[in-house]
Short mmCIF file of C-alpha atoms and ligand atoms in Angstrom, two decimals:
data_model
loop_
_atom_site.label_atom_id
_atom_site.label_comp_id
_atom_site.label_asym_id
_atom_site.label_seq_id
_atom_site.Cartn_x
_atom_site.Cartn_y
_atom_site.Cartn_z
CA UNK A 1 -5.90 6.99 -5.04
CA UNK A 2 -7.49 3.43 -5.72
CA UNK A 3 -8.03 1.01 -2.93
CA UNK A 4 -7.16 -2.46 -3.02
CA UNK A 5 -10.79 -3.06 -2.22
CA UNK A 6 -11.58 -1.36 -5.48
CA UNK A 7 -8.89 -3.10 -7.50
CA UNK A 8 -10.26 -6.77 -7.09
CA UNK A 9 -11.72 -8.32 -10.19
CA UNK A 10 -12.88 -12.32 -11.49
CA UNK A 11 -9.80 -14.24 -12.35
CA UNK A 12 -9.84 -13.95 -16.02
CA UNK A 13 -9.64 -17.17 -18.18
CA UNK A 14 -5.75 -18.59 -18.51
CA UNK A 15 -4.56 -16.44 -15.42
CA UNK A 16 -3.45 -17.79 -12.04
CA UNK A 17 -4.75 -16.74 -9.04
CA UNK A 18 -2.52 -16.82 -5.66
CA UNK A 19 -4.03 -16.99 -2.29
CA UNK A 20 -0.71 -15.58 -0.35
CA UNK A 21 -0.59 -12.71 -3.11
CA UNK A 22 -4.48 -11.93 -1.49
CA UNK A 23 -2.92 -11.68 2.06
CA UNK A 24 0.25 -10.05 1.02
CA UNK A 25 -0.04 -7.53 -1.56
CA UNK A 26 -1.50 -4.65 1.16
CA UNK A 27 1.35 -4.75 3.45
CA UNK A 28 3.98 -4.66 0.53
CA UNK A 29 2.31 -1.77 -0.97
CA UNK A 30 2.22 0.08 1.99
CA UNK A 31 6.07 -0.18 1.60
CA UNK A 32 6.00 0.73 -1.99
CA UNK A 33 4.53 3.77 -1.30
CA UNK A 34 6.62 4.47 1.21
CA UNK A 35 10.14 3.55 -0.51
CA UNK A 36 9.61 4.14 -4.37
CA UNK A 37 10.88 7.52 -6.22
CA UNK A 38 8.25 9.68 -7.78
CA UNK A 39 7.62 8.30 -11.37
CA UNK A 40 9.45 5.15 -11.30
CA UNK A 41 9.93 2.52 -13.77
CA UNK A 42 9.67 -1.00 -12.16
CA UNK A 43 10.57 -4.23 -13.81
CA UNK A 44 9.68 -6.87 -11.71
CA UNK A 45 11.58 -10.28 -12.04
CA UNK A 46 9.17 -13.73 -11.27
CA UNK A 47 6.08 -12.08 -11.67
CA UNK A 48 4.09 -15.27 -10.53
CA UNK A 49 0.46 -14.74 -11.61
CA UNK A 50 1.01 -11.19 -12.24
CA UNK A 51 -1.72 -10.13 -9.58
CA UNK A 52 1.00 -8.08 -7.62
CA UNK A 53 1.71 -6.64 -11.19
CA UNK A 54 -1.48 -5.66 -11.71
CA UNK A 55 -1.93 -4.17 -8.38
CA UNK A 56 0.83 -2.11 -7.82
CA UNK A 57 0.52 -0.56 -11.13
CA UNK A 58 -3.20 -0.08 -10.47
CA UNK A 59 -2.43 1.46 -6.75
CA UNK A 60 0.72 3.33 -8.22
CA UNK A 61 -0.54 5.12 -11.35
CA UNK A 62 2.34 7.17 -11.53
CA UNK A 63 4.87 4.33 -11.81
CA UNK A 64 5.49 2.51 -15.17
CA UNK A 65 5.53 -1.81 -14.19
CA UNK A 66 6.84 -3.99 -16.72
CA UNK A 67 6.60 -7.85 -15.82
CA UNK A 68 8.78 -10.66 -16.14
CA UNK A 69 8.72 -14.55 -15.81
CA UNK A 70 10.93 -17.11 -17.34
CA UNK A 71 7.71 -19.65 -17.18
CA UNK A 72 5.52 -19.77 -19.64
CA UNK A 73 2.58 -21.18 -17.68
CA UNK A 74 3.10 -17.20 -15.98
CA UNK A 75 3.99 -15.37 -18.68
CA UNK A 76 0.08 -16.55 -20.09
CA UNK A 77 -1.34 -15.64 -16.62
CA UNK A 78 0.44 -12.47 -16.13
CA UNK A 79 -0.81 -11.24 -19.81
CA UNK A 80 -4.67 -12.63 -19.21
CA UNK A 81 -4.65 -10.30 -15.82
CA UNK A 82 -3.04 -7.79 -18.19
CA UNK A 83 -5.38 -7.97 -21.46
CA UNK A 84 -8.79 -8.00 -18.44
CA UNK A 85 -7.25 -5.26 -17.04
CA UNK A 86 -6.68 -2.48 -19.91
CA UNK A 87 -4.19 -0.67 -17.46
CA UNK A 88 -1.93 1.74 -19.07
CA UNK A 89 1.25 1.89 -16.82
CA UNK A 90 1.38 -1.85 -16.98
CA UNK A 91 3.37 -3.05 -19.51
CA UNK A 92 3.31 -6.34 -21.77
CA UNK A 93 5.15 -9.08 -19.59
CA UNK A 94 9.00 -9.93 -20.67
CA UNK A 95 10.20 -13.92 -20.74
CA UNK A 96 13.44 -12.79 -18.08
CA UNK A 97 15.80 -15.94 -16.27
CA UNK A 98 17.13 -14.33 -13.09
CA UNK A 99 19.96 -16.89 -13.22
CA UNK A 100 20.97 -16.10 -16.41
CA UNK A 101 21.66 -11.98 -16.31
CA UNK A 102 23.35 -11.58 -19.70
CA UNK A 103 20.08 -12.87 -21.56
CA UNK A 104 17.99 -10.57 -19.93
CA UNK A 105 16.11 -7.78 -22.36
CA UNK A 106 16.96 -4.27 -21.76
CA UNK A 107 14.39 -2.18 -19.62
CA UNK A 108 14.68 1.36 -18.76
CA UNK A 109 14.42 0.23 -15.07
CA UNK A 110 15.73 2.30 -11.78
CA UNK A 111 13.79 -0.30 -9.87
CA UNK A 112 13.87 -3.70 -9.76
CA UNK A 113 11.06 -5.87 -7.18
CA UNK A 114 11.53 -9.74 -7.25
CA UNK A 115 8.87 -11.45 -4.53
CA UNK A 116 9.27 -15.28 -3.24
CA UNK A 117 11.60 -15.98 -5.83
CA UNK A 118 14.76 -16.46 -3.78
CA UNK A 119 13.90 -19.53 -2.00
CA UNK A 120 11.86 -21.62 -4.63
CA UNK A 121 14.96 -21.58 -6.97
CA UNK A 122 18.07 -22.60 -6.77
CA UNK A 123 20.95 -20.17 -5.46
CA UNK A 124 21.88 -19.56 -9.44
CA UNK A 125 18.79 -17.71 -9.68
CA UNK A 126 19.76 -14.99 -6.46
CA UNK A 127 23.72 -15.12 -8.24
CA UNK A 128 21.73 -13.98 -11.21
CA UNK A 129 18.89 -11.74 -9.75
CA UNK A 130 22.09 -9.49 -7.82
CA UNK A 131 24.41 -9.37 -11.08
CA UNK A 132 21.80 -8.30 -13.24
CA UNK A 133 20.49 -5.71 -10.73
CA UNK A 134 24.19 -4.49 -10.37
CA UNK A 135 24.13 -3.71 -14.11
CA UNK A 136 20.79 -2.58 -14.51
CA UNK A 137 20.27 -0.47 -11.85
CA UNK A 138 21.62 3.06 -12.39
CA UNK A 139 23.87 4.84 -9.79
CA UNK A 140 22.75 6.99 -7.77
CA UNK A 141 18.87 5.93 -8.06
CA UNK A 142 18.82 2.43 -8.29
CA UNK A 143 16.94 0.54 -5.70
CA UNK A 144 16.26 -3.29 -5.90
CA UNK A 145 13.11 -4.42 -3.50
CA UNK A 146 13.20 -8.79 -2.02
CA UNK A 147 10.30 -9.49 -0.61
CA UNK A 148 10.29 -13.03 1.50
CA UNK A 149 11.42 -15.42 4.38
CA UNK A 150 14.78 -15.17 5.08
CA UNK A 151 17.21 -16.75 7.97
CA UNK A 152 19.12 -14.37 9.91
CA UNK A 153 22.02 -15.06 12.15
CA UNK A 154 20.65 -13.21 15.15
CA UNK A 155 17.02 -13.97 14.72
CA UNK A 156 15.07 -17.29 15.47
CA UNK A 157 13.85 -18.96 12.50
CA UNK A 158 10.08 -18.88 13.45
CA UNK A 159 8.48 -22.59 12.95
CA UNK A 160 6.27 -21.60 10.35
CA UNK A 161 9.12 -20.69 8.46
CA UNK A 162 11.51 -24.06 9.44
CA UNK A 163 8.61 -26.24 8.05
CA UNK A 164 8.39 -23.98 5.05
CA UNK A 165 11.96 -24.75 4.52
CA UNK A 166 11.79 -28.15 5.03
CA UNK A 167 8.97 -28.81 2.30
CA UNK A 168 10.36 -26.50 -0.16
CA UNK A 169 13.54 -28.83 0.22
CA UNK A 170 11.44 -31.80 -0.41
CA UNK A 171 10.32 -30.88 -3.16
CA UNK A 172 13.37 -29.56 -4.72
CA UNK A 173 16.56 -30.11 -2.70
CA UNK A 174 17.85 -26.98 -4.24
CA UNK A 175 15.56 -24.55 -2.82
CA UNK A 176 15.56 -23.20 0.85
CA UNK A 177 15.01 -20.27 2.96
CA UNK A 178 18.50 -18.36 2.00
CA UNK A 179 21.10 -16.70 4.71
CA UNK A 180 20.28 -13.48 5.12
CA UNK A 181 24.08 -12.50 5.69
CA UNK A 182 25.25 -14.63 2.00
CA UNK A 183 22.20 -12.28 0.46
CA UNK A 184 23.04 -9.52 1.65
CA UNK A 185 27.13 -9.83 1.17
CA UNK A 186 26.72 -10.97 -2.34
CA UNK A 187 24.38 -7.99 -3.04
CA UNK A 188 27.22 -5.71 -2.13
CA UNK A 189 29.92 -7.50 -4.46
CA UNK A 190 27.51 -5.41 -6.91
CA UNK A 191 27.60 -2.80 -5.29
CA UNK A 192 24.06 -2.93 -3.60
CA UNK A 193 23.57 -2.29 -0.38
CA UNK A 194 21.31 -3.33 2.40
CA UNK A 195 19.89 -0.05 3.69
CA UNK A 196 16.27 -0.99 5.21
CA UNK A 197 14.69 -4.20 6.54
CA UNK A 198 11.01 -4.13 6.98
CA UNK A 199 9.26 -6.68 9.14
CA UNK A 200 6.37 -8.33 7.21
CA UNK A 201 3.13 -10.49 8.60
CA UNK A 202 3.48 -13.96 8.14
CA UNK A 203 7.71 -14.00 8.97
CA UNK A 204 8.42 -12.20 5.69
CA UNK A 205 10.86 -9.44 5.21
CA UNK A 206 11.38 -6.81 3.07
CA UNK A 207 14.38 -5.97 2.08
CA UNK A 208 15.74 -2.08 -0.01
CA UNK A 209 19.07 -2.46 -1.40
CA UNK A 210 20.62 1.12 -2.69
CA UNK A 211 23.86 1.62 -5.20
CA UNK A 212 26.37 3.57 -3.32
C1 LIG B 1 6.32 -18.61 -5.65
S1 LIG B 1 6.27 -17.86 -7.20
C2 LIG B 1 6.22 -16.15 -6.74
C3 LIG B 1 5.42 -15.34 -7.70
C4 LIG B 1 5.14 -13.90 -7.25
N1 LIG B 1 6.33 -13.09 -7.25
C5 LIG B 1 4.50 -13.90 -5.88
O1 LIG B 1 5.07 -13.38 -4.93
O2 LIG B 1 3.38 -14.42 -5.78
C6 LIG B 1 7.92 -18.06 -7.80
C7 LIG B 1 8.10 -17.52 -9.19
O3 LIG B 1 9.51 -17.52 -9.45
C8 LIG B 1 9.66 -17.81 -10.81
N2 LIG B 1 11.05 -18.23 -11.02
C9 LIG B 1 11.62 -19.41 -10.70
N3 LIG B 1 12.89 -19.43 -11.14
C10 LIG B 1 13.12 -18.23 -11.71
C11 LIG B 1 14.23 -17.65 -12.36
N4 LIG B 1 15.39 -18.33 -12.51
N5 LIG B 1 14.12 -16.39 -12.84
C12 LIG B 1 12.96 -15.70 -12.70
N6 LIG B 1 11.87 -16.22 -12.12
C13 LIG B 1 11.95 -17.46 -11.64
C14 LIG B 1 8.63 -18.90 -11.07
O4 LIG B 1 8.37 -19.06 -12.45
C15 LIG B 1 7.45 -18.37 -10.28
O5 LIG B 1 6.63 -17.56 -11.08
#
């Protein structure tokens, strides 16, 4: 099994490099491993930079990780990190709007993973993320994975994350730390339910929604 250790490379030319995905890609594979089914195909929505990409399918051999963005500015990165790489389970990157479900490509996906997406878009984009998870995902099986801050009704928003809030509202009066409860109740108008929240460093969550 690779290390993380052994899995960091130079930033390629025309890719993105994220300092959070550094801190944060450890801890969320430890739940990966933990949580995903033997063998499974992964399409992750906002892929970023792609480093998570690259280092999930690097840690996780056995799983098949295709890629998505709707920015093209990403879609480059995630495919420079790609073409440096020469990884086999890592598939070519897909353009993919989460707020607009019935454009998305098909992918043979039981699993979908969507990091820090929910609160630096508007609420169209989480309408769109759950739909298209509701269709995609097959029953039994499917599995969707959130990964971020969150408010929750019976937990203190930590200060870290009400300034995060506040300047990701100033920049786009749109985005926002999202209601756990909305998140969660919408999920389940597609049939998707909440059945583990994970703690995270740094006031994250993660989040495993199941069909049932
Ligand atoms: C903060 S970055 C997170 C990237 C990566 N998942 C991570 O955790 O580092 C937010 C990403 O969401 C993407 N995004 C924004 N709106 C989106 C939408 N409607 N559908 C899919 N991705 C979107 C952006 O292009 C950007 O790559």
């Amino acid at each position: 099994m690779q290390t993380l250790d052994s899995i960091q490379t130079a930033v390629p030319p025309g890719a993105l490099a994220s300092p959070a995905v550094a801190r944060n890609t450890a801890p969320i594979l430890e739940v990966l491993r933990a949580h995903l089914p033997a063998r499974a195909r992964v399409l992750e929505i906002a892929s970023g930079s792609g480093e998570h990409a690259l280092a999930f399918a690097r840690a996780l051999p056995e799983t098949t990780w295709t890629p998505s963005d709707p920015s093209p500015e990403a879609l480059a990165s995630i495919a420079a990190w790609r073409a440096e790489a020469d990884q086999p389970n890592l598939n070519a990157p897909l353009e993919l709007d989460a707020a607009a479900p019935e454009t998305w490509p098909e992918v043979d996906a039981q699993v979908i993973f969507c990091a820090n997406m929910i609160h630096i878009s508007p609420w169209a984009a989480t309408e769109g993320l759950l739909a298209g998870a509701g269709r995609m995902l097959p029953d039994p099986g499917g599995l969707l994975v959130l990964y971020g801050p969150y408010r929750e009704s019976d937990v203190p928003l930590a200060p870290s994350n009400a300034a995060f809030d506040a300047s990701l509202k100033s920049r786009d009066p749109a985005w926002g730390l999202r209601d756990l409860d909305a998140v969660v109740a919408l999920a389940k108008t597609h049939r998707l339910h909440l059945t583990r929240r994970v703690e995270m460093p740094a006031n994250n969550l993660m989040l495993l929604f199941r069909r049932a």
